[in-house]
Each structure stands twice: as C-alpha cells, then as structure tokens.
mmCIF file of C-alpha atoms and ligand atoms in Angstrom:
data_model
loop_
_atom_site.group_PDB
_atom_site.id
_atom_site.type_symbol
_atom_site.label_atom_id
_atom_site.label_comp_id
_atom_site.label_asym_id
_atom_site.label_seq_id
_atom_site.Cartn_x
_atom_site.Cartn_y
_atom_site.Cartn_z
ATOM 1 C CA MET A 1 13.863 -6.557 22.240
ATOM 2 C CA TRP A 2 11.139 -3.834 22.839
ATOM 3 C CA SER A 3 8.347 -5.372 25.715
ATOM 4 C CA ARG A 4 5.170 -4.769 26.469
ATOM 5 C CA ARG A 5 6.534 -3.227 29.699
ATOM 6 C CA ASP A 6 9.012 -1.134 27.945
ATOM 7 C CA PHE A 7 5.963 -0.162 26.000
ATOM 8 C CA LEU A 8 3.992 0.650 29.065
ATOM 9 C CA GLU A 9 6.488 2.556 30.625
ATOM 10 C CA THR A 10 6.872 4.990 28.112
ATOM 11 C CA LEU A 11 3.281 6.088 28.651
ATOM 12 C CA SER A 12 3.629 6.962 32.196
ATOM 13 C CA GLY A 13 1.666 10.027 32.822
ATOM 14 C CA VAL A 14 -1.156 8.524 29.958
ATOM 15 C CA PRO A 15 -4.230 7.804 31.837
ATOM 16 C CA LEU A 16 -3.630 3.946 31.257
ATOM 17 C CA ILE A 17 -6.710 2.360 30.071
ATOM 18 C CA GLY A 18 -7.886 5.374 28.445
ATOM 19 C CA GLY A 19 -4.978 6.294 26.837
ATOM 20 C CA LEU A 20 -4.009 3.289 25.494
ATOM 21 C CA VAL A 21 -7.793 2.307 24.239
ATOM 22 C CA GLY A 22 -8.653 5.519 22.712
ATOM 23 C CA THR A 23 -5.515 5.773 20.668
ATOM 24 C CA ALA A 24 -5.748 2.306 19.710
ATOM 25 C CA ALA A 25 -9.307 2.635 18.752
ATOM 26 C CA VAL A 26 -7.951 5.326 16.257
ATOM 27 C CA ALA A 27 -5.035 4.141 15.154
ATOM 28 C CA GLY A 28 -6.515 0.721 14.455
ATOM 29 C CA THR A 29 -3.218 -1.317 15.772
ATOM 30 C CA ALA A 30 -3.246 -2.496 19.577
ATOM 31 C CA PRO A 31 -0.309 -2.377 21.700
ATOM 32 C CA VAL A 32 1.949 -5.390 21.514
ATOM 33 C CA GLN A 33 1.022 -8.867 23.178
ATOM 34 C CA ALA A 34 3.274 -10.036 25.567
ATOM 35 C CA ALA A 35 4.250 -13.309 23.605
ATOM 36 C CA SER A 36 4.805 -16.286 24.864
ATOM 37 C CA ARG A 37 7.965 -16.748 22.838
ATOM 38 C CA ASP A 38 10.609 -14.299 21.544
ATOM 39 C CA TYR A 39 10.317 -15.367 17.839
ATOM 40 C CA PHE A 40 12.307 -12.917 16.295
ATOM 41 C CA GLY A 41 14.705 -12.426 19.010
ATOM 42 C CA ASP A 42 15.049 -16.776 18.566
ATOM 43 C CA LEU A 43 16.417 -15.984 14.762
ATOM 44 C CA GLY A 44 18.344 -12.918 15.904
ATOM 45 C CA ILE A 45 15.887 -10.505 14.232
ATOM 46 C CA LYS A 46 15.257 -7.256 15.908
ATOM 47 C CA PRO A 47 11.809 -5.416 15.331
ATOM 48 C CA PHE A 48 11.701 -1.593 14.946
ATOM 49 C CA ILE A 49 9.989 0.905 15.643
ATOM 50 C CA ASN A 50 8.215 1.707 12.292
ATOM 51 C CA ALA A 51 8.617 5.481 12.116
ATOM 52 C CA ALA A 52 8.765 5.462 7.929
ATOM 53 C CA GLY A 53 5.274 4.479 6.764
ATOM 54 C CA THR A 54 4.222 1.656 4.542
ATOM 55 C CA TYR A 55 7.649 0.042 2.847
ATOM 56 C CA THR A 56 7.050 -3.402 1.725
ATOM 57 C CA ASP A 57 10.582 -4.274 2.637
ATOM 58 C CA MET A 58 9.785 -3.166 6.702
ATOM 59 C CA THR A 59 6.956 -5.119 6.539
ATOM 60 C CA ALA A 60 4.247 -1.996 5.916
ATOM 61 C CA SER A 61 1.651 -2.554 8.159
ATOM 62 C CA LEU A 62 -0.036 -4.150 11.392
ATOM 63 C CA MET A 63 -3.212 -5.695 11.297
ATOM 64 C CA PRO A 64 -5.668 -4.429 13.910
ATOM 65 C CA GLU A 65 -7.142 -6.872 16.193
ATOM 66 C CA GLU A 66 -10.598 -7.515 14.421
ATOM 67 C CA VAL A 67 -7.946 -8.936 11.139
ATOM 68 C CA ARG A 68 -5.525 -10.975 13.500
ATOM 69 C CA ALA A 69 -9.065 -12.743 14.675
ATOM 70 C CA ALA A 70 -10.212 -13.215 11.130
ATOM 71 C CA TRP A 71 -6.878 -14.570 10.112
ATOM 72 C CA GLU A 72 -7.297 -17.125 13.020
ATOM 73 C CA TYR A 73 -10.679 -17.711 12.346
ATOM 74 C CA ALA A 74 -9.592 -18.866 8.795
ATOM 75 C CA ALA A 75 -6.487 -20.404 10.059
ATOM 76 C CA GLN A 76 -8.694 -23.609 11.578
ATOM 77 C CA HIS A 77 -11.521 -24.821 9.009
ATOM 78 C CA PHE A 78 -10.877 -26.198 5.325
ATOM 79 C CA VAL A 79 -13.796 -24.569 2.958
ATOM 80 C CA PRO A 80 -13.882 -24.274 -0.995
ATOM 81 C CA LEU A 81 -11.605 -21.908 -2.047
ATOM 82 C CA ASN A 82 -13.332 -21.524 -5.272
ATOM 83 C CA ASP A 83 -16.571 -20.333 -3.533
ATOM 84 C CA LEU A 84 -15.075 -18.368 -0.810
ATOM 85 C CA HIS A 85 -13.129 -16.116 -3.523
ATOM 86 C CA ASP A 86 -16.494 -15.521 -5.046
ATOM 87 C CA ARG A 87 -18.381 -14.750 -1.619
ATOM 88 C CA ILE A 88 -15.932 -12.592 -0.560
ATOM 89 C CA GLY A 89 -15.031 -10.769 -3.897
ATOM 90 C CA GLU A 90 -19.017 -9.989 -3.937
ATOM 91 C CA ARG A 91 -19.074 -8.553 -0.425
ATOM 92 C CA ILE A 92 -15.941 -7.077 -1.282
ATOM 93 C CA ALA A 93 -17.274 -5.259 -4.567
ATOM 94 C CA THR A 94 -20.305 -3.976 -2.681
ATOM 95 C CA LEU A 95 -18.349 -2.057 -0.193
ATOM 96 C CA VAL A 96 -15.967 -0.216 -2.581
ATOM 97 C CA LYS A 97 -19.008 0.167 -5.028
ATOM 98 C CA ALA A 98 -17.559 -1.600 -7.777
ATOM 99 C CA GLU A 99 -18.942 -3.841 -10.304
ATOM 100 C CA ALA A 100 -16.715 -6.679 -8.681
ATOM 101 C CA ALA A 101 -13.387 -7.968 -6.983
ATOM 102 C CA MET A 102 -11.432 -10.208 -6.126
ATOM 103 C CA VAL A 103 -8.574 -10.499 -3.416
ATOM 104 C CA THR A 104 -4.873 -10.954 -4.635
ATOM 105 C CA SER A 105 -1.377 -11.705 -3.322
ATOM 106 C CA GLY A 106 -1.202 -7.501 -3.453
ATOM 107 C CA ALA A 107 -1.879 -4.513 -5.930
ATOM 108 C CA ALA A 108 0.842 -5.905 -8.123
ATOM 109 C CA ALA A 109 -0.442 -9.216 -8.342
ATOM 110 C CA ALA A 110 -3.894 -7.585 -9.446
ATOM 111 C CA MET A 111 -1.527 -5.668 -11.482
ATOM 112 C CA THR A 112 -0.392 -8.490 -13.236
ATOM 113 C CA LEU A 113 -4.255 -10.786 -13.178
ATOM 114 C CA GLY A 114 -5.691 -7.869 -14.186
ATOM 115 C CA THR A 115 -3.320 -7.478 -17.455
ATOM 116 C CA ALA A 116 -3.522 -10.877 -17.811
ATOM 117 C CA GLY A 117 -7.433 -10.988 -18.026
ATOM 118 C CA VAL A 118 -7.595 -7.873 -20.716
ATOM 119 C CA LEU A 119 -5.596 -10.180 -22.968
ATOM 120 C CA THR A 120 -6.871 -13.403 -22.378
ATOM 121 C CA GLY A 121 -10.798 -12.792 -21.543
ATOM 122 C CA THR A 122 -12.501 -16.200 -20.541
ATOM 123 C CA ASP A 123 -10.504 -18.015 -23.697
ATOM 124 C CA ARG A 124 -8.882 -20.912 -21.240
ATOM 125 C CA GLN A 125 -6.475 -21.912 -23.942
ATOM 126 C CA LYS A 126 -4.999 -18.443 -23.774
ATOM 127 C CA VAL A 127 -4.895 -18.681 -20.470
ATOM 128 C CA VAL A 128 -2.862 -21.738 -20.792
ATOM 129 C CA HIS A 129 -0.426 -19.728 -23.071
ATOM 130 C CA LEU A 130 0.630 -16.959 -21.079
ATOM 131 C CA PRO A 131 2.883 -15.281 -20.877
ATOM 132 C CA ASN A 132 3.314 -16.176 -24.900
ATOM 133 C CA LEU A 133 0.871 -14.200 -26.570
ATOM 134 C CA VAL A 134 -0.728 -16.340 -29.156
ATOM 135 C CA ASP A 135 -3.340 -14.676 -30.836
ATOM 136 C CA MET A 136 -3.619 -12.061 -28.452
ATOM 137 C CA LYS A 137 -3.056 -8.515 -28.190
ATOM 138 C CA THR A 138 0.572 -7.347 -27.215
ATOM 139 C CA GLU A 139 1.078 -3.986 -26.105
ATOM 140 C CA VAL A 140 -0.184 -1.762 -22.968
ATOM 141 C CA ILE A 141 -0.171 2.271 -23.844
ATOM 142 C CA ILE A 142 1.573 4.442 -20.760
ATOM 143 C CA GLN A 143 2.455 8.024 -20.364
ATOM 144 C CA LYS A 144 6.180 8.048 -20.112
ATOM 145 C CA ALA A 145 5.831 10.159 -17.384
ATOM 146 C CA HIS A 146 4.179 7.042 -15.824
ATOM 147 C CA ARG A 147 6.679 4.846 -16.223
ATOM 148 C CA PHE A 148 7.656 2.839 -12.927
ATOM 149 C CA GLY A 149 9.525 -0.155 -11.097
ATOM 150 C CA TYR A 150 6.235 -1.697 -11.201
ATOM 151 C CA ASP A 151 5.208 -1.331 -14.540
ATOM 152 C CA HIS A 152 7.242 -4.861 -14.266
ATOM 153 C CA ALA A 153 3.863 -6.458 -12.756
ATOM 154 C CA VAL A 154 2.045 -5.589 -16.409
ATOM 155 C CA ARG A 155 5.186 -6.450 -18.306
ATOM 156 C CA ASN A 156 5.213 -9.688 -16.853
ATOM 157 C CA CYS A 157 2.522 -10.897 -19.248
ATOM 158 C CA GLY A 158 4.340 -10.426 -21.898
ATOM 159 C CA VAL A 159 3.545 -7.549 -23.001
ATOM 160 C CA ARG A 160 5.294 -4.232 -24.566
ATOM 161 C CA LEU A 161 4.665 -0.843 -22.831
ATOM 162 C CA ILE A 162 4.152 1.968 -25.984
ATOM 163 C CA GLU A 163 5.389 5.012 -24.182
ATOM 164 C CA VAL A 164 3.322 8.511 -25.043
ATOM 165 C CA GLU A 165 3.075 12.203 -23.897
ATOM 166 C CA THR A 166 0.193 13.700 -25.097
ATOM 167 C CA ALA A 167 -3.452 12.822 -25.615
ATOM 168 C CA ASP A 168 -2.849 13.262 -29.477
ATOM 169 C CA GLU A 169 0.465 10.815 -29.922
ATOM 170 C CA LEU A 170 -1.916 8.179 -27.939
ATOM 171 C CA GLU A 171 -4.365 8.291 -30.264
ATOM 172 C CA ARG A 172 -2.167 7.475 -33.058
ATOM 173 C CA ALA A 173 -0.128 4.940 -31.204
ATOM 174 C CA LEU A 174 -3.529 2.701 -30.970
ATOM 175 C CA THR A 175 -3.585 0.235 -33.188
ATOM 176 C CA TRP A 176 -4.867 -3.875 -32.710
ATOM 177 C CA HIS A 177 -2.513 -5.101 -31.414
ATOM 178 C CA THR A 178 -3.170 -2.392 -28.289
ATOM 179 C CA ALA A 179 -4.568 -4.444 -25.578
ATOM 180 C CA MET A 180 -5.010 -1.732 -22.769
ATOM 181 C CA MET A 181 -3.810 1.672 -21.139
ATOM 182 C CA LEU A 182 -2.208 1.570 -18.115
ATOM 183 C CA PHE A 183 -2.312 5.259 -15.580
ATOM 184 C CA TYR A 184 0.094 5.392 -12.457
ATOM 185 C CA ASN A 185 -2.232 7.037 -10.518
ATOM 186 C CA ASN A 186 0.407 9.240 -8.251
ATOM 187 C CA ASN A 187 1.588 10.720 -11.323
ATOM 188 C CA ASN A 188 -1.604 12.037 -12.259
ATOM 189 C CA SER A 189 -0.438 15.312 -12.085
ATOM 190 C CA GLU A 190 2.925 14.706 -14.084
ATOM 191 C CA GLY A 191 1.488 13.152 -17.237
ATOM 192 C CA LYS A 192 0.260 15.273 -19.765
ATOM 193 C CA ILE A 193 -2.642 13.080 -19.527
ATOM 194 C CA ARG A 194 -4.916 13.470 -16.541
ATOM 195 C CA ASP A 195 -7.158 10.533 -15.180
ATOM 196 C CA GLU A 196 -10.562 11.827 -16.308
ATOM 197 C CA GLU A 197 -9.393 12.250 -19.939
ATOM 198 C CA PHE A 198 -7.352 8.860 -19.898
ATOM 199 C CA VAL A 199 -10.547 7.621 -19.373
ATOM 200 C CA ARG A 200 -12.508 9.038 -22.016
ATOM 201 C CA LEU A 201 -9.589 8.080 -24.426
ATOM 202 C CA GLY A 202 -10.109 4.498 -23.450
ATOM 203 C CA LYS A 203 -13.595 4.542 -23.940
ATOM 204 C CA LYS A 204 -13.572 6.135 -26.864
ATOM 205 C CA HIS A 205 -11.545 3.493 -28.439
ATOM 206 C CA GLY A 206 -12.988 0.818 -26.473
ATOM 207 C CA ILE A 207 -9.734 0.005 -24.657
ATOM 208 C CA PRO A 208 -9.343 -1.234 -21.322
ATOM 209 C CA THR A 209 -8.121 0.953 -18.910
ATOM 210 C CA LEU A 210 -6.125 -0.255 -15.346
ATOM 211 C CA ASN A 211 -5.090 2.417 -12.621
ATOM 212 C CA ASP A 212 -2.358 1.504 -9.932
ATOM 213 C CA CYS A 213 -4.008 3.041 -6.725
ATOM 214 C CA ALA A 214 -1.639 0.854 -4.295
ATOM 215 C CA ALA A 215 -0.361 3.099 -2.033
ATOM 216 C CA ASP A 216 -3.283 5.663 -2.467
ATOM 217 C CA VAL A 217 -5.538 5.023 0.732
ATOM 218 C CA PRO A 218 -6.371 7.163 2.193
ATOM 219 C CA PRO A 219 -8.858 9.150 1.456
ATOM 220 C CA VAL A 220 -11.505 6.583 1.369
ATOM 221 C CA GLU A 221 -12.936 8.001 -0.687
ATOM 222 C CA ASN A 222 -10.228 6.714 -3.085
ATOM 223 C CA LEU A 223 -11.649 2.756 -3.026
ATOM 224 C CA TRP A 224 -14.549 3.884 -5.482
ATOM 225 C CA LYS A 225 -13.440 7.311 -6.715
ATOM 226 C CA TYR A 226 -11.456 5.710 -9.714
ATOM 227 C CA THR A 227 -13.896 2.897 -10.741
ATOM 228 C CA ALA A 228 -16.916 5.947 -10.732
ATOM 229 C CA MET A 229 -14.870 7.797 -12.572
ATOM 230 C CA GLY A 230 -14.692 5.338 -15.693
ATOM 231 C CA PHE A 231 -11.201 2.583 -15.090
ATOM 232 C CA ASP A 232 -11.958 -0.597 -15.686
ATOM 233 C CA LEU A 233 -9.767 -1.903 -13.639
ATOM 234 C CA VAL A 234 -8.133 -0.501 -10.340
ATOM 235 C CA ALA A 235 -5.400 -1.949 -7.650
ATOM 236 C CA PHE A 236 -5.120 -1.592 -4.210
ATOM 237 C CA SER A 237 -2.374 -3.131 -1.964
ATOM 238 C CA GLY A 238 -4.285 -4.834 1.190
ATOM 239 C CA GLY A 239 -1.538 -4.200 3.684
ATOM 240 C CA LYS A 240 -0.804 -0.322 2.978
ATOM 241 C CA GLY A 241 -3.362 2.121 4.438
ATOM 242 C CA LEU A 242 -5.999 -0.622 4.695
ATOM 243 C CA ARG A 243 -3.955 -2.379 7.216
ATOM 244 C CA GLY A 244 -4.855 -5.876 5.925
ATOM 245 C CA PRO A 245 -2.648 -8.540 5.276
ATOM 246 C CA GLN A 246 1.139 -7.850 3.514
ATOM 247 C CA SER A 247 0.306 -10.725 1.212
ATOM 248 C CA ALA A 248 -2.700 -9.576 -0.043
ATOM 249 C CA GLY A 249 -4.383 -6.551 -2.161
ATOM 250 C CA LEU A 250 -7.851 -5.979 -4.491
ATOM 251 C CA LEU A 251 -8.049 -5.438 -7.805
ATOM 252 C CA VAL A 252 -11.888 -4.393 -8.230
ATOM 253 C CA GLY A 253 -13.765 -2.837 -11.690
ATOM 254 C CA ARG A 254 -15.200 -4.839 -14.171
ATOM 255 C CA LYS A 255 -17.143 -7.859 -13.987
ATOM 256 C CA ASP A 256 -16.382 -9.241 -17.177
ATOM 257 C CA LEU A 257 -12.735 -8.760 -16.926
ATOM 258 C CA VAL A 258 -12.065 -9.719 -13.095
ATOM 259 C CA ALA A 259 -14.073 -12.927 -13.792
ATOM 260 C CA ALA A 260 -11.630 -13.392 -16.408
ATOM 261 C CA ALA A 261 -8.661 -12.146 -14.154
ATOM 262 C CA ARG A 262 -9.566 -14.620 -11.508
ATOM 263 C CA MET A 263 -9.588 -18.033 -14.646
ATOM 264 C CA ASN A 264 -4.984 -16.709 -14.959
ATOM 265 C CA ALA A 265 -5.203 -16.818 -11.152
ATOM 266 C CA ALA A 266 -4.726 -19.445 -7.960
ATOM 267 C CA PRO A 267 -5.975 -21.897 -7.459
ATOM 268 C CA ASN A 268 -5.991 -22.797 -11.163
ATOM 269 C CA GLY A 269 -2.978 -24.828 -11.950
ATOM 270 C CA ASP A 270 -2.134 -23.759 -15.322
ATOM 271 C CA SER A 271 -2.052 -19.602 -14.958
ATOM 272 C CA ILE A 272 0.589 -17.347 -14.949
ATOM 273 C CA GLY A 273 -1.041 -16.532 -11.767
ATOM 274 C CA ARG A 274 -0.172 -19.616 -9.191
ATOM 275 C CA GLY A 275 2.606 -18.342 -8.060
ATOM 276 C CA MET A 276 0.639 -15.666 -6.648
ATOM 277 C CA LYS A 277 -1.146 -17.475 -4.612
ATOM 278 C CA VAL A 278 -4.016 -15.983 -1.924
ATOM 279 C CA ASN A 279 -5.715 -18.509 0.457
ATOM 280 C CA LYS A 280 -8.538 -18.477 2.709
ATOM 281 C CA GLU A 281 -6.920 -16.613 5.180
ATOM 282 C CA GLU A 282 -5.650 -13.454 3.388
ATOM 283 C CA MET A 283 -9.317 -13.369 1.944
ATOM 284 C CA LEU A 284 -10.791 -13.510 5.011
ATOM 285 C CA ALA A 285 -8.577 -11.338 6.479
ATOM 286 C CA MET A 286 -8.442 -8.639 4.053
ATOM 287 C CA LEU A 287 -12.450 -8.588 3.637
ATOM 288 C CA VAL A 288 -12.391 -7.758 7.505
ATOM 289 C CA ALA A 289 -9.414 -5.104 7.137
ATOM 290 C CA LEU A 290 -11.561 -3.513 4.325
ATOM 291 C CA GLU A 291 -14.957 -3.935 6.653
ATOM 292 C CA THR A 292 -12.739 -2.198 9.871
ATOM 293 C CA TYR A 293 -11.139 0.233 7.568
ATOM 294 C CA LEU A 294 -14.545 1.674 6.648
ATOM 295 C CA ALA A 295 -15.951 1.728 9.686
ATOM 296 C CA ARG A 296 -13.046 4.054 11.227
ATOM 297 C CA ASP A 297 -13.333 7.661 12.051
ATOM 298 C CA HIS A 298 -11.078 9.013 9.446
ATOM 299 C CA ALA A 299 -11.158 12.555 10.565
ATOM 300 C CA LYS A 300 -10.379 11.602 13.749
ATOM 301 C CA GLU A 301 -7.278 9.672 12.683
ATOM 302 C CA MET A 302 -6.044 12.033 10.261
ATOM 303 C CA GLN A 303 -6.149 14.480 13.821
ATOM 304 C CA ASP A 304 -4.555 11.457 15.859
ATOM 305 C CA PHE A 305 -1.398 11.354 13.244
ATOM 306 C CA GLN A 306 -1.462 15.338 12.860
ATOM 307 C CA THR A 307 -0.829 15.213 16.639
ATOM 308 C CA ARG A 308 1.863 12.489 16.972
ATOM 309 C CA ALA A 309 3.825 14.582 13.954
ATOM 310 C CA GLU A 310 3.610 17.868 16.108
ATOM 311 C CA THR A 311 4.637 16.255 18.334
ATOM 312 C CA ILE A 312 7.751 14.959 16.388
ATOM 313 C CA ARG A 313 7.920 18.517 14.942
ATOM 314 C CA GLN A 314 8.272 20.033 18.389
ATOM 315 C CA ALA A 315 10.541 18.066 20.275
ATOM 316 C CA VAL A 316 13.426 18.233 17.190
ATOM 317 C CA THR A 317 13.002 21.936 17.145
ATOM 318 C CA THR A 318 14.061 22.303 20.258
ATOM 319 C CA VAL A 319 17.466 21.232 19.495
ATOM 320 C CA PRO A 320 19.580 24.866 18.720
ATOM 321 C CA GLY A 321 20.289 24.279 14.885
ATOM 322 C CA VAL A 322 17.155 22.068 13.631
ATOM 323 C CA THR A 323 14.704 23.020 11.851
ATOM 324 C CA ALA A 324 11.290 21.330 11.252
ATOM 325 C CA GLU A 325 7.864 21.232 9.047
ATOM 326 C CA ILE A 326 5.298 18.911 8.439
ATOM 327 C CA PHE A 327 3.856 17.868 5.288
ATOM 328 C CA VAL A 328 1.495 15.533 3.547
ATOM 329 C CA PRO A 329 1.832 14.284 0.019
ATOM 330 C CA GLU A 330 -0.639 14.807 -2.463
ATOM 331 C CA VAL A 331 -1.690 11.285 -3.605
ATOM 332 C CA ALA A 332 0.051 7.842 -1.995
ATOM 333 C CA ASN A 333 0.787 7.684 1.351
ATOM 334 C CA HIS A 334 -1.299 10.894 1.786
ATOM 335 C CA VAL A 335 -0.618 11.841 5.290
ATOM 336 C CA PRO A 336 1.463 13.945 7.809
ATOM 337 C CA HIS A 337 5.076 13.451 8.157
ATOM 338 C CA VAL A 338 7.717 15.507 9.559
ATOM 339 C CA ARG A 339 10.996 16.684 7.461
ATOM 340 C CA VAL A 340 13.925 17.225 9.935
ATOM 341 C CA LYS A 341 16.325 18.872 8.775
ATOM 342 C CA TRP A 342 19.928 20.810 10.215
ATOM 343 C CA ASP A 343 23.294 21.208 8.545
ATOM 344 C CA ALA A 344 24.717 18.338 7.635
ATOM 345 C CA ALA A 345 28.002 19.261 7.900
ATOM 346 C CA ALA A 346 28.437 21.783 10.563
ATOM 347 C CA ARG A 347 26.415 18.734 13.168
ATOM 348 C CA GLY A 348 28.546 15.988 11.677
ATOM 349 C CA VAL A 349 26.014 13.994 11.239
ATOM 350 C CA THR A 350 23.663 13.500 7.887
ATOM 351 C CA PRO A 351 20.511 11.819 7.838
ATOM 352 C CA THR A 352 21.876 8.253 6.570
ATOM 353 C CA ASP A 353 24.446 8.714 9.780
ATOM 354 C CA LEU A 354 21.134 8.774 12.238
ATOM 355 C CA SER A 355 18.688 6.576 10.519
ATOM 356 C CA ARG A 356 21.372 4.255 11.062
ATOM 357 C CA MET A 357 21.938 5.206 14.802
ATOM 358 C CA LEU A 358 18.114 5.169 15.355
ATOM 359 C CA ARG A 359 17.593 1.672 14.302
ATOM 360 C CA GLU A 360 20.912 0.488 16.667
ATOM 361 C CA GLY A 361 19.817 1.888 19.447
ATOM 362 C CA THR A 362 17.055 1.122 21.870
ATOM 363 C CA PRO A 363 14.389 1.079 21.121
ATOM 364 C CA SER A 364 15.045 0.279 17.757
ATOM 365 C CA ILE A 365 13.730 3.228 15.123
ATOM 366 C CA GLY A 366 13.332 2.117 11.402
ATOM 367 C CA VAL A 367 13.286 5.166 9.069
ATOM 368 C CA ARG A 368 13.903 5.506 5.577
ATOM 369 C CA PRO A 369 17.610 6.518 4.720
ATOM 370 C CA GLY A 370 18.062 8.756 2.116
ATOM 371 C CA ASP A 371 19.151 12.049 1.524
ATOM 372 C CA GLU A 372 16.685 13.944 4.395
ATOM 373 C CA LEU A 373 15.149 12.641 7.606
ATOM 374 C CA LEU A 374 11.734 12.129 6.810
ATOM 375 C CA ILE A 375 9.369 10.526 10.032
ATOM 376 C CA GLY A 376 5.928 8.773 8.891
ATOM 377 C CA VAL A 377 4.263 8.729 11.903
ATOM 378 C CA TRP A 378 1.040 6.416 10.661
ATOM 379 C CA MET A 379 1.777 3.279 10.873
ATOM 380 C CA MET A 380 3.719 3.316 15.199
ATOM 381 C CA ARG A 381 1.379 2.120 17.576
ATOM 382 C CA PRO A 382 -0.217 4.447 20.738
ATOM 383 C CA GLY A 383 2.369 6.086 22.625
ATOM 384 C CA GLU A 384 5.385 5.568 19.835
ATOM 385 C CA ALA A 385 5.690 9.320 18.690
ATOM 386 C CA GLU A 386 6.750 9.868 22.127
ATOM 387 C CA VAL A 387 9.169 7.456 22.229
ATOM 388 C CA VAL A 388 10.704 8.605 18.859
ATOM 389 C CA ALA A 389 10.497 12.094 19.534
ATOM 390 C CA LYS A 390 12.522 11.879 22.350
ATOM 391 C CA ARG A 391 14.740 9.868 21.220
ATOM 392 C CA LEU A 392 15.638 11.839 17.802
ATOM 393 C CA LYS A 393 15.928 14.624 20.146
ATOM 394 C CA GLU A 394 18.271 12.419 22.105
ATOM 395 C CA VAL A 395 20.520 12.066 19.136
ATOM 396 C CA LEU A 396 20.234 15.086 17.031
ATOM 397 C CA GLU A 397 21.548 16.971 20.420
ATOM 398 C CA LYS A 398 24.573 14.279 20.825
ATOM 399 C CA LYS A 399 25.692 15.615 17.513
ATOM 400 C CA SER A 400 25.005 19.516 18.906
HETATM 401 C C1 PLP B 1 3.022 -0.815 -3.223
HETATM 402 C C2 PLP B 1 3.050 -0.797 -4.394
HETATM 403 C C3 PLP B 1 2.848 -1.330 -5.430
HETATM 404 C C4 PLP B 1 2.682 -3.251 -4.932
HETATM 405 O O1 PLP B 1 1.992 -3.303 -4.317
HETATM 406 P P1 PLP B 1 1.706 -4.761 -3.337
HETATM 407 O O2 PLP B 1 0.897 -5.651 -2.452
HETATM 408 O O3 PLP B 1 3.423 -4.833 -2.191
HETATM 409 O O4 PLP B 1 2.365 -5.924 -4.379
HETATM 410 C C5 PLP B 1 2.719 -1.159 -7.145
HETATM 411 N N1 PLP B 1 2.487 -0.015 -7.085
HETATM 412 C C6 PLP B 1 2.802 1.321 -6.379
HETATM 413 C C7 PLP B 1 2.459 2.630 -7.149
HETATM 414 C C8 PLP B 1 3.263 0.805 -4.769
HETATM 415 O O5 PLP B 1 3.328 2.199 -3.777
#
C-alpha cells in the first residue's frame, strides 16, 4: 500500500514542513495519515493516486481535514434531523446567495427531489402518489443537445421528457402538461437555446427551470451565478470540486420549491426520496466543505494545478516521440488537464494499455481509460504530481 513513508520519500528535496503545509493548504487535502489498521489492504483493495479527476467510480474527491473533523464531530451526537436540515439549509442558502438550499445525497438526488418538489408542491397526497402522476403535470422540456445519462434522475419522478431544439419549438411544446424545463449546464454552448434565453422562456410561461451544474465548480462564482440568472433550481455535487462527502450534494433556489423538495425527501418515510437519505454527518460535513471551499485562495489553487500539469507535461515530453498539451475544459472540470500523445502503433502501447500499466504498477496510479491519455491533476495530494510525472516517463520510456 502507498504508505505515509513512501509518500514522504517522494518529497525528498522539498523543505518538508513548509512544502507539505503550504501545498496542503492550497490543495485542501492533507497528506495521508498513517492508520492503525490497513482497512483497504485487508479487503484486498489497492488505493491509487487519483490522476483522473472527480469521477464517482474512482471515489471522486477527498475531504479536507476541516470536513473530516465536522463528520467526526457529527458522528458523536444525536440531534433532531429536520431541525438540523433547516438550519444547515439556511446557512448554505446565505453562503451561496440563494433564497433556499438543502443538502441532498448528491446532485442526482438534488435533481430528483427538485423535480418532485415542482410536481407535488406542498400537497402531501401528491408526495405519497409519486412516481404516479395523479393530478400532476407529466412533462419536462429539455433541449435535444442536453439529453444526458443523468436525466434519469428527473425521469425517476415518472415524467416524460419532451425534446426540442429551438426557442420556437420550445414555446410550441408547452402545454398544460408541462411541469418543468431541464437544462444541462455543461452543454450550454451545444444547444440552440442558451442559459439566459432558457430562463427568460421559463419566466415568460411560468414554468420552473432546473439547471444541473453538478461538476461546474470551480469557478466558485457558479455557486450563485445561475440562481442570480433566474434558474428556479440548481443542483451541485457535494463531492466533486467542493470536496464535501461524496454522498452529498446541494439543491439551491426558490424557497417554495426547496420546501416542496424537502417534503419529498428523507426522513419522510412515504416519499420518493426516502432512499436518498442524508444523515447528520453528510449534512454538517457538506456545510463545512462549502465554508472551507469559499475561504480558499482560488487563484492560488488554480496556479498550483497549473504547476502540477506543467510538471507532468515537461516530464513526458522528454521522451522521444511523446507530445503533451495542457488544456482546461470549458465548463465542467474547469481545471488544467494534460493530454499526452504518442504513436500507439509505433510504440506498441495504446492509452488503454498504459492506463492499465499505471494502475497495476507501484505506486498505483488511476487515470480514465479511453482513446487518449488524459491526466487530471486537481485530485492529487501534495507531492503526487511529481510521482505521476516520474512514473509516466518511466512507462513511456520502457515502451520506446
Ligand atoms: C456527477 C454528475 C451528476 C451526479 O452527481 P452526484 O453528486 O454523484 O449525484 C449529475 N450530473 C452531472 C452532469 C454530473 O457530472
């Protein structure tokens, strides 16, 4: 296993305390603590350095020390759950400059609960009926270019998605069955109707709009940009850029809709959201994650990511025949990544082979398998960019 000692050894040459504390503060993740028991090792599970990003199946992000302390604190006390839900929601709403907010079990749950709230309002009988749309509206409008896997989180509520392409088509698709309009923030530039116009159409026709911004922090301003723009509800993942619990997220927006979403959520037993339970640990840790994130020096953090990316780019391009470039995705995962390229046929190794070799090596390094080798640096812990750079160079050289 990747022990604390291995980790410290990789930092040789770095002034130890200054190096660790300095970078940890920027990255928001502390170095690995020695554990009294090798829990994952005992299960035959080998942890890896995250050289990919905030992917759920790779466990996404690590909680900073402040967040873990909040979790640990919450785990030691009983509290009235609904009161805690209220107070934390109010605090989060203030922090993100929204009318209201609630902690959910993730962005997907925020989408389901937000939709449920739009459908039921505060009618308890409707809450019980869902996903059977008895006396409820049945359709949600979405742009064709915005269809995505996560729209299942909205379809969970029994609604039908109506696809449109232009503003004209959208207005013609509106009927008295229309409950909501769904927007996928990441695809803003791919749809014919852009965010502001989408909001304007929603307001014109009195239809609530929901924006899925799950992976769209950073930049930090996105936490209030879309509610300020006029989206009625906005969903964020708690365990991606915000580095809260991976099983948490935020639904923010209109007070009446968040209140209605709460009625559809746990701990209410007879509700569509009962299985999307959030307990005191996730709630408190989510609040503290948000506070911690807001207090961070974002420019400095971005500079740190850039430095890591540059370290990796420089190391791999010393290998003959290997090129690399740094790029920043436009919306989601809006941080520096490194794209590494080589002639797979000539070198006899594909990006997929290489990602397997990285994962199976020591230390184990996790990247996204795919047609190209993309290295995400933002979920690395201090010192790991150097380790990844060295290992990548080694593996590519062996194959030259
Ligand atoms: C990650 C993601 C989700 C799901 O978020 P969770 O917090 O894991 O529920 C939804 N939509 C998009 C676009 C995402 O990237």
